[in-house]
XYZ file of C-alpha atoms in Angstrom:
640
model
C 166.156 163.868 171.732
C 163.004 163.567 169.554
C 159.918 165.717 169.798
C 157.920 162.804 171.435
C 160.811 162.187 174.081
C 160.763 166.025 174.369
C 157.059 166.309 175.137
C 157.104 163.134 177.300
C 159.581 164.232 179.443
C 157.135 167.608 180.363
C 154.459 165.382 181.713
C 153.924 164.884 185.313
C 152.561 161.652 185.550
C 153.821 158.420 184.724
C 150.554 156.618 183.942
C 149.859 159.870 181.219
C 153.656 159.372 180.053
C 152.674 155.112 179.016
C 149.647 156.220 176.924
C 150.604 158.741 175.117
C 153.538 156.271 174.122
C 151.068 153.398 173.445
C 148.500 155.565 171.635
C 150.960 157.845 169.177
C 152.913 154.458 168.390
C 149.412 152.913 167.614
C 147.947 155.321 165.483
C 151.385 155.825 163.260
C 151.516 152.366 162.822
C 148.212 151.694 161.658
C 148.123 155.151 159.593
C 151.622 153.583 157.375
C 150.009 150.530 156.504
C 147.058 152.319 154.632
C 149.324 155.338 153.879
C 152.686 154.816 152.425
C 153.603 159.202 151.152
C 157.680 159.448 151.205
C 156.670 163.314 151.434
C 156.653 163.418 148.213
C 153.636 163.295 145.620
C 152.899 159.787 145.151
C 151.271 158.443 141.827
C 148.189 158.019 143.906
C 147.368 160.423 146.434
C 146.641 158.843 149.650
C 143.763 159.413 152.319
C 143.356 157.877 155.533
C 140.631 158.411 158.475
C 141.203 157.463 162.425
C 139.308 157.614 165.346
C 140.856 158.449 168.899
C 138.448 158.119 171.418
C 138.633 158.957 174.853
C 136.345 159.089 178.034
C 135.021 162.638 178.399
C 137.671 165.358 180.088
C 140.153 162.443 180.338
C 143.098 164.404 178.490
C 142.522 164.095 174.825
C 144.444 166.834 174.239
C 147.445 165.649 176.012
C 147.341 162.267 173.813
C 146.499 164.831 170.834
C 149.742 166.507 171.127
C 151.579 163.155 171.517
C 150.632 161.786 168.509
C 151.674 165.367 166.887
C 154.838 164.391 168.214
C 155.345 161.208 166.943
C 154.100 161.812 163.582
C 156.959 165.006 163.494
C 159.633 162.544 164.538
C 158.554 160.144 161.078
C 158.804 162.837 159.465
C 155.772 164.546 158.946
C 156.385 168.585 159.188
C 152.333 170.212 158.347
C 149.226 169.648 161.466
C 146.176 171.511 161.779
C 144.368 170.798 164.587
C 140.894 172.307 164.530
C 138.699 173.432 167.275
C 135.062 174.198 167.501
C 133.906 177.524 166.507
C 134.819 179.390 169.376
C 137.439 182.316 170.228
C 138.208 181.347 173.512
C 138.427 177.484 172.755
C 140.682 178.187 169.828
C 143.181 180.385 171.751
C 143.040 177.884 175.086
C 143.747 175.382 172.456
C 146.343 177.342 170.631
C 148.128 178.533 173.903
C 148.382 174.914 175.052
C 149.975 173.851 171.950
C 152.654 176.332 171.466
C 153.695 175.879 175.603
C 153.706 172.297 175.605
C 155.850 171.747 172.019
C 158.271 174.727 172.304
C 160.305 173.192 168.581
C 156.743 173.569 166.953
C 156.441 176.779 164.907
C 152.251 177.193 166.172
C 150.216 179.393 163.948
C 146.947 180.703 165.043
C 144.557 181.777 162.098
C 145.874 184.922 161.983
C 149.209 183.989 161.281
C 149.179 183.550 157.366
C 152.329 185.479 156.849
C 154.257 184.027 159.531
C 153.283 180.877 157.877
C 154.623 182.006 154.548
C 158.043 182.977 156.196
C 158.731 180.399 158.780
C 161.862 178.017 158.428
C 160.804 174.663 157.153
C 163.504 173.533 160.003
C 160.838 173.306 162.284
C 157.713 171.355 162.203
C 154.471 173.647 161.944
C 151.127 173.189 164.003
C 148.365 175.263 162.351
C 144.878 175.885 164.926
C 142.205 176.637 163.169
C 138.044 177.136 164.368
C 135.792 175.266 162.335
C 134.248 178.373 161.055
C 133.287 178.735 156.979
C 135.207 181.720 156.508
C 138.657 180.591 158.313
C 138.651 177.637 156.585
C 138.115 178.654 153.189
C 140.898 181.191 154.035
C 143.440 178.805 154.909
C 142.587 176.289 151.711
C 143.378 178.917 149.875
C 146.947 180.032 151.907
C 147.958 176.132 151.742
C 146.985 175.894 148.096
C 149.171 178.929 147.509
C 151.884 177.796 149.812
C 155.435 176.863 148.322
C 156.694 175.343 151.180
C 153.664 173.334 151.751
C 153.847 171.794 148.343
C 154.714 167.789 147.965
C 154.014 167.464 151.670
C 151.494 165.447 153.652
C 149.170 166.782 155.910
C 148.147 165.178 159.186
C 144.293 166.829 160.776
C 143.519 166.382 164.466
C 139.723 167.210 164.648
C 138.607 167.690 167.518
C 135.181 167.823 168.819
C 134.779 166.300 165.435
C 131.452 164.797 165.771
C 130.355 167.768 166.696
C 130.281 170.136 163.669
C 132.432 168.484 160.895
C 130.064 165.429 159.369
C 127.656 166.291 156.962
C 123.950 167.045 157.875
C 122.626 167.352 154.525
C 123.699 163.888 153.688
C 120.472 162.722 153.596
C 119.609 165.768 150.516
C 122.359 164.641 148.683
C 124.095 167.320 149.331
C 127.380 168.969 151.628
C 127.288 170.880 154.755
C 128.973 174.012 154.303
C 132.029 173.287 156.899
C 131.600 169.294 155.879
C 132.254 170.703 152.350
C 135.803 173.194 153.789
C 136.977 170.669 155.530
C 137.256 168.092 152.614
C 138.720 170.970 150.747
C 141.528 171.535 152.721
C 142.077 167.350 152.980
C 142.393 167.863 149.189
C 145.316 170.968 149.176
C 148.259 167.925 150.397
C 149.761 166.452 147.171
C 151.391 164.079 149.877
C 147.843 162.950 151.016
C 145.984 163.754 154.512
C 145.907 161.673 157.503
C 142.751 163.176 159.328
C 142.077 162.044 163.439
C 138.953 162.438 164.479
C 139.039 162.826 168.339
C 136.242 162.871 170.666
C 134.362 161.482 173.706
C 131.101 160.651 171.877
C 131.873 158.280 168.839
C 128.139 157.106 168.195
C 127.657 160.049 164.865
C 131.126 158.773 163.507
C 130.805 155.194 163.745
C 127.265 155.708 162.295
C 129.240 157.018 159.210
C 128.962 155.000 155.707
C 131.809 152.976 154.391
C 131.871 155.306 151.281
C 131.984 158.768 153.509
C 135.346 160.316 153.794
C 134.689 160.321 157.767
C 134.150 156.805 158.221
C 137.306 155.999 160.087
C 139.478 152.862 158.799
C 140.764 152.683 162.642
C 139.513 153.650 166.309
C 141.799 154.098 168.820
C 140.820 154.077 172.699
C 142.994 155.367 175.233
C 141.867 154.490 178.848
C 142.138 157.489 181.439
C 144.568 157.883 184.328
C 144.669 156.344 187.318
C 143.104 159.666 189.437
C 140.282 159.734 186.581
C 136.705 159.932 187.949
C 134.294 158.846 184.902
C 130.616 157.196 184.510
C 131.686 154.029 186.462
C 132.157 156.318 189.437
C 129.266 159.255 189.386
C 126.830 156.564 187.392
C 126.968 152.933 188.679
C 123.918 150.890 189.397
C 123.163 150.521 192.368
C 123.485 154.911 192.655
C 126.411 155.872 193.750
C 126.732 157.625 196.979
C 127.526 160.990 195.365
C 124.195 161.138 193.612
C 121.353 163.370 195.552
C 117.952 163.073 194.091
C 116.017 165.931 193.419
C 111.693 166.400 193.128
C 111.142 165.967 189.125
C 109.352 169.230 189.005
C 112.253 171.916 190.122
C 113.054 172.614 186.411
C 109.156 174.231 186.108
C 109.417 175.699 189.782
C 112.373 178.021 188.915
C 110.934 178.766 185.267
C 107.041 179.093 186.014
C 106.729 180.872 189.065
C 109.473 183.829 190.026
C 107.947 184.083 193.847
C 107.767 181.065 194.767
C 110.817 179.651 196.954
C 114.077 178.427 195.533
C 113.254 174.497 195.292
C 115.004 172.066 198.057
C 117.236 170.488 195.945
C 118.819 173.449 194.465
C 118.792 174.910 197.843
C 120.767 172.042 199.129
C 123.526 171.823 196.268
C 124.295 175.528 197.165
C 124.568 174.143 200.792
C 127.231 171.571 199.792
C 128.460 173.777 197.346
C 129.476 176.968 200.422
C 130.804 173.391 202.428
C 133.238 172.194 200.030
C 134.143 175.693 199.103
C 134.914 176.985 202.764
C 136.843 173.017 202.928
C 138.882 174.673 200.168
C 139.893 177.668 202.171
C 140.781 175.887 205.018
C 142.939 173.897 203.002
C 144.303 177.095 202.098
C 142.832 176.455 197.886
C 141.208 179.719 196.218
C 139.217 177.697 193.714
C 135.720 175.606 193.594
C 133.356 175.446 190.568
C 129.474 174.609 190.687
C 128.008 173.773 187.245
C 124.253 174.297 186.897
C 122.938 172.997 184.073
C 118.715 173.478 183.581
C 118.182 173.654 179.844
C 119.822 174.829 176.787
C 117.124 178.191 176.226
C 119.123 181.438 177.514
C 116.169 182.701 179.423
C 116.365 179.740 181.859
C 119.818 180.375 182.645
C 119.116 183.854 183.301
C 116.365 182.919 185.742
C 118.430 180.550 187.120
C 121.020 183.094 188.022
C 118.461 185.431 189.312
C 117.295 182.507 191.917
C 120.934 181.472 193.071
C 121.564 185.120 193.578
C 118.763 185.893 195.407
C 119.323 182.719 197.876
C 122.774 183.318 198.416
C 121.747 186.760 199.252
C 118.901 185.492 201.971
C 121.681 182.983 202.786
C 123.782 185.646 203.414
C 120.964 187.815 205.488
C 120.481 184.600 207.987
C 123.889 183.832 208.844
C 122.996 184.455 212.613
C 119.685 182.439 212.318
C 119.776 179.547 214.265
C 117.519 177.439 211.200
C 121.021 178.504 208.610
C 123.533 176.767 211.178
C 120.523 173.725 211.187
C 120.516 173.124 207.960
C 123.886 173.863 206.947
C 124.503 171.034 209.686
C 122.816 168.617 207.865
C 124.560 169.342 204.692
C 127.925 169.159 207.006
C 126.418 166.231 208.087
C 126.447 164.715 203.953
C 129.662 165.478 203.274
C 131.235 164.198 206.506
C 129.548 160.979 206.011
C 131.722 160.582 203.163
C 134.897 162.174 204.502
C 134.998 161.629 207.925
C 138.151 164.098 208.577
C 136.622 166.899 207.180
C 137.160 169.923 208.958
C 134.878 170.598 212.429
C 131.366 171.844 211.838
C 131.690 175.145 213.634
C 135.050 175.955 211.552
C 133.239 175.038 208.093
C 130.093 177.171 209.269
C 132.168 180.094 209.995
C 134.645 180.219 206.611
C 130.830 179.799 204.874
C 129.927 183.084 206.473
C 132.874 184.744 205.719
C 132.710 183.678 202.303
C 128.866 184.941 202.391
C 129.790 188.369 203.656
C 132.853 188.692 201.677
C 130.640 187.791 198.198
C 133.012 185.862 196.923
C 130.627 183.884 195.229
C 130.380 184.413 191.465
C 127.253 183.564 190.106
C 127.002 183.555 185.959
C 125.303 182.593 183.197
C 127.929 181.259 180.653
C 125.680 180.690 176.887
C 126.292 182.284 173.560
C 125.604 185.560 174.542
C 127.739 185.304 177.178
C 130.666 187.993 176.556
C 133.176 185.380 178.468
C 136.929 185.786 178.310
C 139.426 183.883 179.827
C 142.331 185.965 179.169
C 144.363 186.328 182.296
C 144.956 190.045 181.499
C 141.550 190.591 181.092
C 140.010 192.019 184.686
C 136.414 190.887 183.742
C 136.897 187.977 182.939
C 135.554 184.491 183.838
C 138.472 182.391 185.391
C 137.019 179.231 186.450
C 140.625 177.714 187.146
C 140.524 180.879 190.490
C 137.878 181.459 192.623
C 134.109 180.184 193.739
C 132.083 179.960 190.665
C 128.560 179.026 190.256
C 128.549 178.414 186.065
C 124.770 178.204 184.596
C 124.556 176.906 181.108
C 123.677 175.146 178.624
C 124.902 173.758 175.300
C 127.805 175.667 176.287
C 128.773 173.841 179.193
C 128.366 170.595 176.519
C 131.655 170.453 174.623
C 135.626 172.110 175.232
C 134.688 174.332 178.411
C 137.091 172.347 180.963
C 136.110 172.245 184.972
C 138.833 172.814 187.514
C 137.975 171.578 190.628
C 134.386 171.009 189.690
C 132.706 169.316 192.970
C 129.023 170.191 192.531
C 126.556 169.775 190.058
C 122.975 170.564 189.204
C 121.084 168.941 186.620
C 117.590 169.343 185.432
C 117.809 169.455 181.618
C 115.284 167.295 180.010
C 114.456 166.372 176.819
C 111.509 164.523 174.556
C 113.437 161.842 172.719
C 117.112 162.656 173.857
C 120.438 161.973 171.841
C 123.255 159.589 174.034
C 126.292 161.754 172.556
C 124.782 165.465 173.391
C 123.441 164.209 176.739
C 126.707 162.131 177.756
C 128.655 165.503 176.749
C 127.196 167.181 179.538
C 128.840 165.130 182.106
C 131.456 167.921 182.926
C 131.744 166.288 186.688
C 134.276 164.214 185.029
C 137.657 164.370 185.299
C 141.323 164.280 187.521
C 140.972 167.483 190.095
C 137.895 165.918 191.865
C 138.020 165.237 195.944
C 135.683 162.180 195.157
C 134.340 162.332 198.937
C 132.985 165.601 198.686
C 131.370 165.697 194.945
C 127.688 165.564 194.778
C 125.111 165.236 191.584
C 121.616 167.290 192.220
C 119.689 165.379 189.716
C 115.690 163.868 189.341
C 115.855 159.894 189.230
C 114.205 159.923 185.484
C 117.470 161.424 184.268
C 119.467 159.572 186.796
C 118.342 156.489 184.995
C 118.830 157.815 181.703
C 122.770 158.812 182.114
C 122.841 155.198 183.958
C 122.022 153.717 180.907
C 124.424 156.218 178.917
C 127.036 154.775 180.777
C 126.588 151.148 180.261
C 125.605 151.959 176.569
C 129.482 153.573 176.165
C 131.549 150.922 178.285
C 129.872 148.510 175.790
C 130.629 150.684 173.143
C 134.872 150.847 174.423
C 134.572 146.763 175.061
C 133.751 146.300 171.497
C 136.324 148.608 170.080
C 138.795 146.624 172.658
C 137.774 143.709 171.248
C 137.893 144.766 167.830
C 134.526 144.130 166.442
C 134.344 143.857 162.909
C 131.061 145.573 163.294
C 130.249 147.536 165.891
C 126.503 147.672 167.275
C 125.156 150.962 169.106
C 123.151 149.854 171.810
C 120.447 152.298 172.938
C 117.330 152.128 175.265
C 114.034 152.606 173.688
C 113.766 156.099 173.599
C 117.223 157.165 173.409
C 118.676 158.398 169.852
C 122.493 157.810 169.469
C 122.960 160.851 167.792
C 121.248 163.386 165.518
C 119.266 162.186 162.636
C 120.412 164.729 159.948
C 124.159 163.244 160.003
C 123.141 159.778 159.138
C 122.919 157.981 155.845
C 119.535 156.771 156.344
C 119.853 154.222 153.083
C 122.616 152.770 154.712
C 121.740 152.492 158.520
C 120.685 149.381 159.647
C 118.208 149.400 163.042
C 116.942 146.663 164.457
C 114.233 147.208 167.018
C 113.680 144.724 170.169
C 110.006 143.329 170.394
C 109.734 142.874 167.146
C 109.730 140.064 164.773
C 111.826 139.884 161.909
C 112.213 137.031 159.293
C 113.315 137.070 155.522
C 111.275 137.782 152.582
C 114.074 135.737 149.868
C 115.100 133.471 152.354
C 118.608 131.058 151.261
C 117.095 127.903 150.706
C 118.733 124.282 150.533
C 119.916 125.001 154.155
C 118.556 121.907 155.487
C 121.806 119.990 155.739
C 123.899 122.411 157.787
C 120.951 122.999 159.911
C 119.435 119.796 160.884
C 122.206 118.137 162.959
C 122.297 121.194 165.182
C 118.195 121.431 165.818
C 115.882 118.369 164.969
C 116.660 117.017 168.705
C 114.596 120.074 169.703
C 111.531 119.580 167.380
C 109.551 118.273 169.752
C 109.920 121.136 172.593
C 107.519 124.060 173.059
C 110.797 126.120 173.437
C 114.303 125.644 174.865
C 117.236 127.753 176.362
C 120.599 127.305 173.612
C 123.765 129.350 174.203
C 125.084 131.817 171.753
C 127.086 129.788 169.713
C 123.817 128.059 168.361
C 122.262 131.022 167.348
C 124.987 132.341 165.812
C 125.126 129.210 163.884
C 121.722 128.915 162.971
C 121.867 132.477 161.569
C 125.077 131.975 159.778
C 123.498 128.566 157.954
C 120.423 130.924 157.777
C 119.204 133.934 156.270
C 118.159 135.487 153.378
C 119.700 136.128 149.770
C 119.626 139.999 149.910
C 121.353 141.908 153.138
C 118.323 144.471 152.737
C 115.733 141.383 153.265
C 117.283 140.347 156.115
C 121.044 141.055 157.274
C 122.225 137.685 159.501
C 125.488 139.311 160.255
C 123.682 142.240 161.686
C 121.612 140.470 163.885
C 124.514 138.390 164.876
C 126.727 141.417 165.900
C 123.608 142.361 167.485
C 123.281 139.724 169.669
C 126.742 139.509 170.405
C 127.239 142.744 171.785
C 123.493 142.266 173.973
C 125.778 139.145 175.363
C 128.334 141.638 176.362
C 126.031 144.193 178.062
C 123.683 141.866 179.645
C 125.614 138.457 180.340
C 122.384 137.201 182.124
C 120.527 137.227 178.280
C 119.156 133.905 177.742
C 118.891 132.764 173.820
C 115.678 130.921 173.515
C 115.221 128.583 170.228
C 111.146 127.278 168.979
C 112.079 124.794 166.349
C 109.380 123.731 164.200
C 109.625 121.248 161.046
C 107.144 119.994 158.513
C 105.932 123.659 157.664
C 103.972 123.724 153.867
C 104.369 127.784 153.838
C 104.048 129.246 150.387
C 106.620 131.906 149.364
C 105.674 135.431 149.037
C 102.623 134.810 151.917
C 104.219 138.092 153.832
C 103.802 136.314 157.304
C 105.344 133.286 159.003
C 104.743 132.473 162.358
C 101.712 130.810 163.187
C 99.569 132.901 165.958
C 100.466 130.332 168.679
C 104.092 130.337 168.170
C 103.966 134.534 168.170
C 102.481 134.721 171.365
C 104.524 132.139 172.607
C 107.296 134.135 171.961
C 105.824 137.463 173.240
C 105.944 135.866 176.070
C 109.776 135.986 176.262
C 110.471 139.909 176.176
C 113.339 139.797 178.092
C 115.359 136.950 176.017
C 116.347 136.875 172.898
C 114.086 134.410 170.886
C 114.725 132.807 167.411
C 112.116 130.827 165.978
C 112.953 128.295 163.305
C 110.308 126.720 160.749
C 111.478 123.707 158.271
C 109.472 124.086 155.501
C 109.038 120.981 152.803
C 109.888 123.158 149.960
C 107.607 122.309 147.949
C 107.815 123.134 144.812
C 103.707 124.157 144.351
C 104.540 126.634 147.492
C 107.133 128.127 144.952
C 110.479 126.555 146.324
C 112.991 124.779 144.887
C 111.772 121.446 146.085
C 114.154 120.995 148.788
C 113.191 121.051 152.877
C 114.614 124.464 153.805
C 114.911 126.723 157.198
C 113.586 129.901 157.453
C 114.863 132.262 161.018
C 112.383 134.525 162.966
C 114.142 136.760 165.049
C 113.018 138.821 167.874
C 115.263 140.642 170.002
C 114.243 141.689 173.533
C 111.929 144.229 174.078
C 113.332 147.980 174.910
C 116.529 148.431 172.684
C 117.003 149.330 169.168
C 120.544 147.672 167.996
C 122.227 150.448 165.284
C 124.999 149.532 162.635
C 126.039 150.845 159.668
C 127.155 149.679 156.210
């Protein structure tokens, strides 16, 4: 049997069992037609970069370790897969690894000399943190390696939007772990074939054609059947699990320490002690509660100090008649949703034993956080046993995994805030959810900002279905995809809604392609067209330097608005006998402008036949010249 039979055959579910087929046969097929290594050095050493993308805590790691698999059985014997710097996410990662694909020999990065002496019999999985000083380390014990020589090397990088691209590309220079990581790419004679795996694409696709991370391929794997993603916690209109909260909690906790614990964090501890004391009665040990409030340690610390303190009043007014009242009406939510769940007066009294029994864990979890998950280890944070409140930040962002996560918290906020950091804090999703009993604690401004996240990425995975030649990042005014300081800004194209656009070198003797399609509208203030018409027009149109004016930009553009909003209308203004000199810097004329302000929702291209005269500085033949504005509120990213 071969090692992806081997590691199929472990999997429980049958829906898990067809992608990891479909996406490790994928990938190893499109991987040999760029790179050809017989595992031996090849007269031209071979590179090639993927993307595997996957919905956030929808089992990358499973489809990870497939593709390990099937790259062992075609004969591939060296894998690194790298994890984010952190000791606990390296050894949950490496523990994973070495009980899921028992004929691996799994080195941790500790395990140089086991490395050295292990039989070449067996393939060998190497897990490595992206940390400076690990890294360099092992370049150095691969570079030294006998047994590793003449072989290829496969990477799975995970997280790796996260802390592998370069963020001093804009300085012309390399980011220190950038810099180790294309180091170690470099120690295979045989050549590297280096996955990039992650939820959050948006800093990866935003990658140059001429960076080493710009992937050749992407690769989407669609969750299970018992996944719970953005289409479920974020639809439009709200979804039932989503409980709005006042917009000012965040500065009620953080400003003023007497003041009450705010009503909406008051009632997610309510539905938190519900589904937990559901749990019990269902005899279940384990529910987790994720508070997340801001990424500065001092508000998670207050945070936990409030919590405490109200589980502790909580726990003083269990014979109050107002805690039965309004632990009623948080019954009262949850049964509305799940109708059989269990009798009031039973769910009231598991909530005060589990009040007078403290088995409520309340914790910060942040970089100071001494946090181990080591089953041996007495202290430590288990979130897979037990009732945990978790209150973080960044660290609650990326690799921490949720068992049984059915509340959540959120107040974080942010001045101009980034779709991939924001969209990694949706933790909520995931396969171990009772959807009838989950609940989001959130203010409606950020409610509508992860509502847009989630349209912004399910247009993001229908053009990478699709396979757009180039794909367009879609975000709402106000919204960064990603972090600035990873981005080639020479190469990044952005085109802003609201604003007009037209070229300065525009291609001229255009007039023949162009007329058939739009002298029948020359006499209209403006009319309605459908998509293939403006593509088209742009196509015929244009100008002679992508810089000046990039059609095929705008046209992906456009095509991918048609995809998120299939409502957009595509409005033309055609006007002809134009005597416009080149080099004037403007174009429209100030009634066709405002005509088209007008139009903020649609997108609107204006098109002016000028004579061509050759006194204006043309070539003496009628050309068109495109003004494009796109509507007002998005800013369209691509890259070249």
């Amino acid at each position: 049997m071969g090692y992806l039979d081997s590691y199929i055959d472990s999997l429980k579910f049958n829906d898990l069992k067809e992608t990891v087929k479909d996406t490790s046969s994928d990938i190893l097929a499109k991987v040999k037609s760029d790179f050809n290594s017989t595992q031996s050095v090849p007269a031209t050493k071979k590179e090639v970069t993927g993307l595997l993308l996957g919905n956030v805590q929808s089992g990358k790691t499973a489809q990870m370790l497939g593709l390990i698999s099937k790259f062992a059985d075609d004969g591939f014997r060296v894998f690194i897969v790298l994890t984010t710097d952190n000791v606990d996410l390296q050894n949950q990662t490496f523990n994973r690894i070495k009980d899921s694909l028992p004929s691996f020999n799994v080195f941790n990065e500790k395990d140089d000399i086991a490395f050295a002496n292990a039989s070449q019999s067996k393939p060998m999985i190497i897990v490595l943190k992206k940390n400076q000083r690990v890294l360099k380390r092992w370049q150095n014990i691969l570079l030294n390696s006998q047994s590793f020589k003449g072989l290829s090397l496969v990477i799975l990088d995970d997280e790796a939007d996260a802390a592998s691209l370069n963020t001093l590309v804009n300085k012309n220079r390399t980011s220190t772990i950038n810099k180790c990581l294309q180091n170690i790419v470099n120690t295979a004679d045989g050549g590297t074939v280096y996955i990039e795996v992650t939820a959050t694409p948006q800093a990866i696709i935003l990658q140059s054609s001429v960076s080493h991370w710009h992937p050749s391929f992407i690769k989407y794997f669609k969750p299970g059947s018992g996944y719970l993603g953005g289409n479920f916690f974020l639809s439009d209109p709200k979804s039932f699990c989503i409980k709005f909260t006042d917009e000012n909690e965040l500065p009620a906790v953080l400003e003023d320490a007497d003041s009450e614990c705010p009503l909406g964090l008051r009632q997610s501890i309510l539905s938190f002690l519900i589904n937990c004391a559901h749990k019990l009665l269902n005899d279940e040990s384990n529910c987790n509660f994720m508070i997340h409030p801001s990424s500065r340690i001092s508000a998670h610390e207050r945070f936990a100090e409030r919590v405490q303190s109200h589980l502790n009043l909580l726990k003083d007014s269990c014979e109050d008649d107002d805690f039965k009242e309004i632990l009623k009406e948080a019954w009262l939510d949850l049964q509305s949703t799940k109708p059989d769940l269990e009798p009031f007066d039973d769910i009231c009294n598991k909530v005060v034993d589990i009040l007078q029994d403290g088995l409520i864990r309340a914790v910060p979890l942040n970089s100071q956080s001494v946090v181990s998950r080591d089953p041996k280890d007495p202290s430590s944070l288990r979130l897979d046993e037990g009732f945990n409140i978790v209150i973080g930040g960044n660290t609650l962002g990326r690799g921490i995994t949720f068992p049984k996560l059915q509340t959540v918290y959120y107040c974080r906020s942010s001045k101009t805030p980034q779709a991939d950091t924001f969209w990694q804090h949706s933790r909520i999703f995931g396969y171990d959810r009772e959807a009838e009993l989950v609940r989001i604690y959130i203010p409606p401004t950020l409610h509508r900002l992860f509502v847009a996240l989630n349209e912004s990425n399910n247009l993001l995975i229908k053009q990478i279905e699709k396979n757009f030649d180039n794909i367009q990042i879609i975000a709402v005014e106000g919204i960064r995809p990603t972090r600035k300081n990873v981005i080639d800004n020479t190469r990044l194209n952005m085109e802003v809604g609201g604003v007009n656009l037209f070229p300065a070198d525009p291609i001229e003797s255009n007039a023949r392609n162009i007329d058939p399609i739009i002298l029948k509208y020359a006499n209209q203030e403006s009319v309605v067209v459908d998509l293939d018409t403006i593509i088209k027009l742009l196509t015929y149109s244009g100008s002679n330097h992508k810089a000046d004016f990039d059609s095929e930009s705008f046209i992906n553009a456009i095509r991918t608005l048609a995809e998120k909003r299939p409502s957009t209308k595509f409005r033309l203004i055609v006007r002809t006998n134009r005597n416009i000199s080149r080099g004037t810097g403007t174009l429209l004329s100030e009634s066709d402008r405002r005509l088209g302000d007008t139009f903020e929702d649609d997108v609107v291209l204006t098109m002016y036949r000028l004579n061509g005269l050759m006194e204006n500085g043309w070539n003496g033949e009628p050309l068109w010249i495109p003004n494009i504005k796109l509507p007002k509120g998005y800013c369209f990213y691509s890259m070249e």
